[in-house]
Every structure is written in structure tokens, then in C-alpha cells.
Amino acid sequence: MESRDKIAIAECPLFSGINQEEMEDLLKWISPGVETYDIGSLLRFQGDEYNSLLILLEGEVSAEIQDYSGRTVKIENLKAPDAIASGILFAEDNTLPVTLVAQKPIRLISLKREDILSLAQKNRTFLQNYFSDSGNKVAFLAEKIRLFKFNTLREKFAGYLLNLSGKQNSDRVKLPYSREKLAELFGVARPSLSRTCSELADEGLVDLHGKTVTILDKKGLKAIINPL
Amino acid sequence: MESRDKIAIAECPLFSGINQEEMEDLLKWISPGVETYDIGSLLRFQGDEYNSLLILLEGEVSAEIQDYSGRTVKIENLKAPDAIASGILFAEDNTLPVTLVAQKPIRLISLKREDILSLAQKNRTFLQNYFSDSGNKVAFLAEKIRLFKFNTLREKFAGYLLNLSGKQNSDRVKLPYSREKLAELFGVARPSLSRTCSELADEGLVDLHGKTVTILDKKGLKAIINPL
């Protein structure tokens, strides 16, 4: 494995908290295959069996699905150093739900399922990271489903903030996701989310600073989701 | 641990494929707490921190959420010997998304997060089972989200069958879920699903036998989701 790849893989959330020495030791036990792709390449297809975990070392891919009318819908963007579909790898139905398209030149490694099991048994931190990665996906998708009951983006965002405020027991809410990830959660493009953020701020309902949102008018937010 | 509990826990999917001898050895390393509840008891609340995995040994719980209007909505039923929220346990936001209500007298064990990590490091089968349990949840929720694009249950079911048929590369489709789980996937009550199944069969579009569905009229199914 080239040293630039070793540096890149150490940045992946799955290896977070593992020091260089442990890392060297772990990498001895596995034989990751490095793959490279040009922009526009299709890395894997929707419906492919997913038997090796892909970890992006460089670049960015989009995850797309094709619906029955043949229309292509972009689901999310995945960036280095993310692992791709860590949950699906071990699902009984381990077919990829998306097609992966290179948005930038890609360098990735692929780790066999058996190697993942070996790494997890050897290293407790890796094990915990893997559980977290998959668990975070469950939490994200479950939240996305809860938000489907709201019709508009305004309602989704208001409902989401009120829920977080309840959870964090504060009117000063810390957003757990980046703006990009939030847009994906709400199923909208980023500019739409920015517009809604500005609207709510202009109306004096919230104050936004990076990942911190201060709820200024809780009654007003509640009125968005329960207009009666 | 009582011997009836040892028998019950061995039935849990997380311990599938682990023989009695290995099981005895594994159970030595953990100190599971057994809890019992009467019908109607609230086991855990939506928003509670989830730090120990609950495994149902006896009984059935419903997972419910309370929305902003104060209305309670049932999300799913969980039955012994299922593990509850195996993914959420390790998510960064490990708050329970649901309230758990005993629908039958409950006997359960609770396993600390650290004990789960120890079991997974000691036993490769348990590790793989845990990854699968969490991965299956990801696959289920992702499928549920894909189905949201369809408006009616007829459309959902037709779209789902066509998708499975494509995946399994056959007009004879094997359903991966029980009827109850399918109803949950489509977000409907079981009787509604049964009605739709009967309708599609009466119209000569499909033939249903247990978990096997034979698609008799693919064009007809496609017309349901693309009526143009």
C-alpha cells in the first residue's frame, strides 16, 4: 500500500482513534485492492452484489437511482474519506441500492467482508467505529422517515428543530449534521435549504450561527407545523 | 441466568449459528440483567439514552412515537426473541426514537454496550450477526424511503414487486419479509395489505403463494405505477 493511501485511510471515520502504530499492524492483516476511476465512470451499479467495502481515499462519488420511468435521481454525495454502504455490506440482501458515479477522479480501496470481520475482532476501536457508522445510518434514515409526515421544507425544518430542542432540552440547538447532510435529510437541494433558513431568520423565528440554531419564537415555529 | 432464559436468548438472531457450548462460554463473560414487565408497561421512553441492548426473551412490545399534536403513532411491533434497536445502540445520537410499550407480559435481558463489544471480539459469528442485524435495518429503511415516491398501496406493492423481480432476475419473486413486516415497510395495516394482495390476484396480475409471488402480467403491474 502506498504511503499516501495509508495516510488517506487513517482519515476514514472507521479508523478514527487508531494510532499510526496500530494502523500499521492492522494493515498487515489485510490486502486492500486499490482502484482508480476517471470522472464520470460508473464504479458500481444499482443491484450489484456488495461483497467488499469501498473506502474513498480521494475524490467524490454520487449515489444515484434509476426509477421505472428511467429517470436518474441523485440520492447523496459521498466524499473521501468516507466508507460506502457499511451497513448494506452485511445485510442479508446485500445488493447495492444505488449506482455510484465518479464526480471527481477517484482513488479507493476495497476491503473484503472477511477482512472487515478480522479487523473488528483484532481492534476494538475499529469494531466500535464500524458499529457507529452503520448505526448512524440507521438513525439518519429513521429521522428522514419521521420527517416525511411534513409536506413542505418549512414544516420539515421547523419540526426538526423543535424535536432537537426537546431532545437537547434547550432552545439553543446544536445541529448534528452539515448543511449538505441536512439538505439530504430533508430531501432538497442545498440552495432551497439556505433559502428556508434565511426566511425563518428574517421572520425572527430563529437565529443561525454555523451549526448552532437559537430558537427565538417557539410558538411561531409550532404554528408552522400546526397552523390550526 | 435461569436456564429458560439461556434457551430463549439462544433463539435470538444475534446468537444464530452459535452452538450451546460456545453459548455457555460467551454467557460467562457477560452479566445480563433480566427485567420483567406487565402488559401496558412503558419499558423505555422516546428520547431516552440507549446504552444497553434490550433482547426480548418473552412477549411483544410496540414501538410508538408521539408527534407534535400529542398523537401516538405505532411504528412497529417487536417480538421475542428480537433484539431492539441494535443500530441505535452505537449511533452517535443514541437516543431512542420510540417509546416501547409492553403488549404482552415481557421478560427481557439488557446487555451493556461494552459487553456487546466483548462478545463481538470473542465470537466471529456473533460479530457477523450483529453487523447483519444492523445492516438489515439499513436496507429495510432505505427500501421504505424508496417506496415513499409511490402514492397508493397498489403503486407501492406493484413497484416493490417489479423491483424485486428485476433484482432476482425472475418473474417468480421470493418476498424477503413476512406479511407483517411487509405491511410495516409499506406503512399500512395488515388487513389493507391483504386486501391489495387479493385485488391484484383477482385482476390476474399476480399469483400469491406464501412468500412466493408469480408475476402473471408485468405490463399490467407497470401500468399501475406508470398509468400514462
PDB file of N, CA, C and O in Angstrom, chain B residues 191-227:
ATOM      1  N   PRO B 191     -54.460  -5.722   7.319  1.00  0.00           N
ATOM      2  CA  PRO B 191     -55.658  -6.010   6.514  1.00  0.00           C
ATOM      3  C   PRO B 191     -55.668  -5.254   5.186  1.00  0.00           C
ATOM      4  O   PRO B 191     -56.124  -5.786   4.172  1.00  0.00           O
ATOM      5  N   SER B 192     -55.136  -4.032   5.183  1.00  0.00           N
ATOM      6  CA  SER B 192     -55.084  -3.268   3.928  1.00  0.00           C
ATOM      7  C   SER B 192     -54.175  -3.971   2.937  1.00  0.00           C
ATOM      8  O   SER B 192     -54.477  -4.058   1.742  1.00  0.00           O
ATOM      9  N   LEU B 193     -53.058  -4.494   3.427  1.00  0.00           N
ATOM     10  CA  LEU B 193     -52.135  -5.200   2.538  1.00  0.00           C
ATOM     11  C   LEU B 193     -52.795  -6.456   1.973  1.00  0.00           C
ATOM     12  O   LEU B 193     -52.701  -6.729   0.772  1.00  0.00           O
ATOM     13  N   SER B 194     -53.495  -7.190   2.848  1.00  0.00           N
ATOM     14  CA  SER B 194     -54.180  -8.403   2.386  1.00  0.00           C
ATOM     15  C   SER B 194     -55.183  -8.073   1.299  1.00  0.00           C
ATOM     16  O   SER B 194     -55.309  -8.786   0.297  1.00  0.00           O
ATOM     17  N   ARG B 195     -55.913  -6.972   1.494  1.00  0.00           N
ATOM     18  CA  ARG B 195     -56.918  -6.555   0.523  1.00  0.00           C
ATOM     19  C   ARG B 195     -56.262  -6.272  -0.829  1.00  0.00           C
ATOM     20  O   ARG B 195     -56.733  -6.739  -1.874  1.00  0.00           O
ATOM     21  N   THR B 196     -55.156  -5.520  -0.784  1.00  0.00           N
ATOM     22  CA  THR B 196     -54.465  -5.190  -2.033  1.00  0.00           C
ATOM     23  C   THR B 196     -53.915  -6.442  -2.712  1.00  0.00           C
ATOM     24  O   THR B 196     -53.967  -6.574  -3.943  1.00  0.00           O
ATOM     25  N   CYS B 197     -53.387  -7.374  -1.904  1.00  0.00           N
ATOM     26  CA  CYS B 197     -52.895  -8.638  -2.472  1.00  0.00           C
ATOM     27  C   CYS B 197     -54.030  -9.351  -3.211  1.00  0.00           C
ATOM     28  O   CYS B 197     -53.859  -9.807  -4.350  1.00  0.00           O
ATOM     29  N   SER B 198     -55.182  -9.424  -2.556  1.00  0.00           N
ATOM     30  CA  SER B 198     -56.331 -10.099  -3.168  1.00  0.00           C
ATOM     31  C   SER B 198     -56.754  -9.411  -4.456  1.00  0.00           C
ATOM     32  O   SER B 198     -57.040 -10.067  -5.467  1.00  0.00           O
ATOM     33  N   GLU B 199     -56.804  -8.088  -4.419  1.00  0.00           N
ATOM     34  CA  GLU B 199     -57.175  -7.319  -5.604  1.00  0.00           C
ATOM     35  C   GLU B 199     -56.288  -7.663  -6.797  1.00  0.00           C
ATOM     36  O   GLU B 199     -56.771  -7.983  -7.881  1.00  0.00           O
ATOM     37  N   LEU B 200     -54.966  -7.600  -6.550  1.00  0.00           N
ATOM     38  CA  LEU B 200     -54.018  -7.842  -7.643  1.00  0.00           C
ATOM     39  C   LEU B 200     -54.149  -9.267  -8.170  1.00  0.00           C
ATOM     40  O   LEU B 200     -53.993  -9.515  -9.371  1.00  0.00           O
ATOM     41  N   ALA B 201     -54.445 -10.196  -7.243  1.00  0.00           N
ATOM     42  CA  ALA B 201     -54.626 -11.594  -7.667  1.00  0.00           C
ATOM     43  C   ALA B 201     -55.917 -11.728  -8.474  1.00  0.00           C
ATOM     44  O   ALA B 201     -55.941 -12.354  -9.534  1.00  0.00           O
ATOM     45  N   ASP B 202     -57.006 -11.100  -7.979  1.00  0.00           N
ATOM     46  CA  ASP B 202     -58.299 -11.171  -8.670  1.00  0.00           C
ATOM     47  C   ASP B 202     -58.212 -10.592 -10.081  1.00  0.00           C
ATOM     48  O   ASP B 202     -58.895 -11.045 -10.999  1.00  0.00           O
ATOM     49  N   GLU B 203     -57.391  -9.579 -10.222  1.00  0.00           N
ATOM     50  CA  GLU B 203     -57.249  -8.929 -11.530  1.00  0.00           C
ATOM     51  C   GLU B 203     -56.322  -9.711 -12.464  1.00  0.00           C
ATOM     52  O   GLU B 203     -56.068  -9.280 -13.593  1.00  0.00           O
ATOM     53  N   GLY B 204     -55.794 -10.826 -11.935  1.00  0.00           N
ATOM     54  CA  GLY B 204     -54.951 -11.677 -12.775  1.00  0.00           C
ATOM     55  C   GLY B 204     -53.546 -11.145 -12.997  1.00  0.00           C
ATOM     56  O   GLY B 204     -52.844 -11.566 -13.917  1.00  0.00           O
ATOM     57  N   LEU B 205     -53.123 -10.189 -12.150  1.00  0.00           N
ATOM     58  CA  LEU B 205     -51.788  -9.617 -12.333  1.00  0.00           C
ATOM     59  C   LEU B 205     -50.715 -10.484 -11.681  1.00  0.00           C
ATOM     60  O   LEU B 205     -49.603 -10.599 -12.194  1.00  0.00           O
ATOM     61  N   VAL B 206     -51.051 -11.056 -10.530  1.00  0.00           N
ATOM     62  CA  VAL B 206     -50.073 -11.884  -9.800  1.00  0.00           C
ATOM     63  C   VAL B 206     -50.754 -13.121  -9.236  1.00  0.00           C
ATOM     64  O   VAL B 206     -51.982 -13.182  -9.125  1.00  0.00           O
ATOM     65  N   ASP B 207     -49.909 -14.079  -8.874  1.00  0.00           N
ATOM     66  CA  ASP B 207     -50.377 -15.249  -8.168  1.00  0.00           C
ATOM     67  C   ASP B 207     -49.587 -15.323  -6.868  1.00  0.00           C
ATOM     68  O   ASP B 207     -48.351 -15.260  -6.899  1.00  0.00           O
ATOM     69  N   LEU B 208     -50.268 -15.411  -5.737  1.00  0.00           N
ATOM     70  CA  LEU B 208     -49.575 -15.384  -4.448  1.00  0.00           C
ATOM     71  C   LEU B 208     -49.643 -16.732  -3.751  1.00  0.00           C
ATOM     72  O   LEU B 208     -50.733 -17.301  -3.613  1.00  0.00           O
ATOM     73  N   HIS B 209     -48.468 -17.213  -3.316  1.00  0.00           N
ATOM     74  CA  HIS B 209     -48.425 -18.443  -2.520  1.00  0.00           C
ATOM     75  C   HIS B 209     -47.404 -18.260  -1.424  1.00  0.00           C
ATOM     76  O   HIS B 209     -46.211 -18.346  -1.673  1.00  0.00           O
ATOM     77  N   GLY B 210     -47.881 -17.980  -0.219  1.00  0.00           N
ATOM     78  CA  GLY B 210     -46.961 -17.754   0.897  1.00  0.00           C
ATOM     79  C   GLY B 210     -46.038 -16.607   0.567  1.00  0.00           C
ATOM     80  O   GLY B 210     -46.488 -15.513   0.227  1.00  0.00           O
ATOM     81  N   LYS B 211     -44.731 -16.880   0.613  1.00  0.00           N
ATOM     82  CA  LYS B 211     -43.771 -15.818   0.340  1.00  0.00           C
ATOM     83  C   LYS B 211     -43.365 -15.770  -1.131  1.00  0.00           C
ATOM     84  O   LYS B 211     -42.462 -15.042  -1.511  1.00  0.00           O
ATOM     85  N   THR B 212     -44.028 -16.596  -1.969  1.00  0.00           N
ATOM     86  CA  THR B 212     -43.698 -16.592  -3.395  1.00  0.00           C
ATOM     87  C   THR B 212     -44.787 -15.865  -4.182  1.00  0.00           C
ATOM     88  O   THR B 212     -45.967 -16.150  -4.035  1.00  0.00           O
ATOM     89  N   VAL B 213     -44.366 -14.920  -4.998  1.00  0.00           N
ATOM     90  CA  VAL B 213     -45.301 -14.192  -5.848  1.00  0.00           C
ATOM     91  C   VAL B 213     -44.896 -14.416  -7.297  1.00  0.00           C
ATOM     92  O   VAL B 213     -43.754 -14.167  -7.669  1.00  0.00           O
ATOM     93  N   THR B 214     -45.821 -14.909  -8.096  1.00  0.00           N
ATOM     94  CA  THR B 214     -45.545 -15.063  -9.516  1.00  0.00           C
ATOM     95  C   THR B 214     -46.206 -13.906 -10.261  1.00  0.00           C
ATOM     96  O   THR B 214     -47.408 -13.671 -10.112  1.00  0.00           O
ATOM     97  N   ILE B 215     -45.410 -13.193 -11.006  1.00  0.00           N
ATOM     98  CA  ILE B 215     -45.941 -12.077 -11.786  1.00  0.00           C
ATOM     99  C   ILE B 215     -46.527 -12.631 -13.082  1.00  0.00           C
ATOM    100  O   ILE B 215     -45.815 -13.228 -13.896  1.00  0.00           O
ATOM    101  N   LEU B 216     -47.837 -12.483 -13.259  1.00  0.00           N
ATOM    102  CA  LEU B 216     -48.514 -13.042 -14.435  1.00  0.00           C
ATOM    103  C   LEU B 216     -48.640 -12.009 -15.551  1.00  0.00           C
ATOM    104  O   LEU B 216     -48.664 -12.347 -16.724  1.00  0.00           O
ATOM    105  N   ASP B 217     -48.711 -10.745 -15.165  1.00  0.00           N
ATOM    106  CA  ASP B 217     -48.936  -9.695 -16.159  1.00  0.00           C
ATOM    107  C   ASP B 217     -48.068  -8.486 -15.809  1.00  0.00           C
ATOM    108  O   ASP B 217     -48.494  -7.565 -15.123  1.00  0.00           O
ATOM    109  N   LYS B 218     -46.841  -8.521 -16.315  1.00  0.00           N
ATOM    110  CA  LYS B 218     -45.869  -7.473 -15.971  1.00  0.00           C
ATOM    111  C   LYS B 218     -46.322  -6.110 -16.497  1.00  0.00           C
ATOM    112  O   LYS B 218     -46.174  -5.094 -15.828  1.00  0.00           O
ATOM    113  N   LYS B 219     -46.883  -6.129 -17.718  1.00  0.00           N
ATOM    114  CA  LYS B 219     -47.346  -4.880 -18.320  1.00  0.00           C
ATOM    115  C   LYS B 219     -48.420  -4.236 -17.439  1.00  0.00           C
ATOM    116  O   LYS B 219     -48.437  -3.026 -17.228  1.00  0.00           O
ATOM    117  N   GLY B 220     -49.308  -5.093 -16.926  1.00  0.00           N
ATOM    118  CA  GLY B 220     -50.395  -4.606 -16.055  1.00  0.00           C
ATOM    119  C   GLY B 220     -49.840  -3.989 -14.782  1.00  0.00           C
ATOM    120  O   GLY B 220     -50.323  -2.936 -14.329  1.00  0.00           O
ATOM    121  N   LEU B 221     -48.818  -4.622 -14.202  1.00  0.00           N
ATOM    122  CA  LEU B 221     -48.200  -4.083 -12.985  1.00  0.00           C
ATOM    123  C   LEU B 221     -47.536  -2.744 -13.280  1.00  0.00           C
ATOM    124  O   LEU B 221     -47.651  -1.782 -12.503  1.00  0.00           O
ATOM    125  N   LYS B 222     -46.865  -2.675 -14.425  1.00  0.00           N
ATOM    126  CA  LYS B 222     -46.185  -1.430 -14.794  1.00  0.00           C
ATOM    127  C   LYS B 222     -47.192  -0.304 -15.014  1.00  0.00           C
ATOM    128  O   LYS B 222     -46.918   0.851 -14.701  1.00  0.00           O
ATOM    129  N   ALA B 223     -48.360  -0.676 -15.539  1.00  0.00           N
ATOM    130  CA  ALA B 223     -49.393   0.329 -15.805  1.00  0.00           C
ATOM    131  C   ALA B 223     -49.895   0.953 -14.483  1.00  0.00           C
ATOM    132  O   ALA B 223     -50.327   2.103 -14.456  1.00  0.00           O
ATOM    133  N   ILE B 224     -49.799   0.186 -13.394  1.00  0.00           N
ATOM    134  CA  ILE B 224     -50.230   0.727 -12.090  1.00  0.00           C
ATOM    135  C   ILE B 224     -49.329   1.886 -11.660  1.00  0.00           C
ATOM    136  O   ILE B 224     -49.812   2.893 -11.138  1.00  0.00           O
ATOM    137  N   ILE B 225     -48.016   1.701 -11.884  1.00  0.00           N
ATOM    138  CA  ILE B 225     -47.117   2.762 -11.422  1.00  0.00           C
ATOM    139  C   ILE B 225     -46.849   3.835 -12.476  1.00  0.00           C
ATOM    140  O   ILE B 225     -46.420   4.931 -12.146  1.00  0.00           O
ATOM    141  N   ASN B 226     -47.085   3.509 -13.733  1.00  0.00           N
ATOM    142  CA  ASN B 226     -46.916   4.496 -14.807  1.00  0.00           C
ATOM    143  C   ASN B 226     -48.156   4.510 -15.678  1.00  0.00           C
ATOM    144  O   ASN B 226     -48.151   3.991 -16.795  1.00  0.00           O
ATOM    145  N   PRO B 227     -49.243   5.095 -15.175  1.00  0.00           N
ATOM    146  CA  PRO B 227     -50.522   4.956 -15.870  1.00  0.00           C
ATOM    147  C   PRO B 227     -50.571   5.635 -17.246  1.00  0.00           C
ATOM    148  O   PRO B 227     -51.530   5.431 -17.981  1.00  0.00           O
TER     149      PRO B 227
END
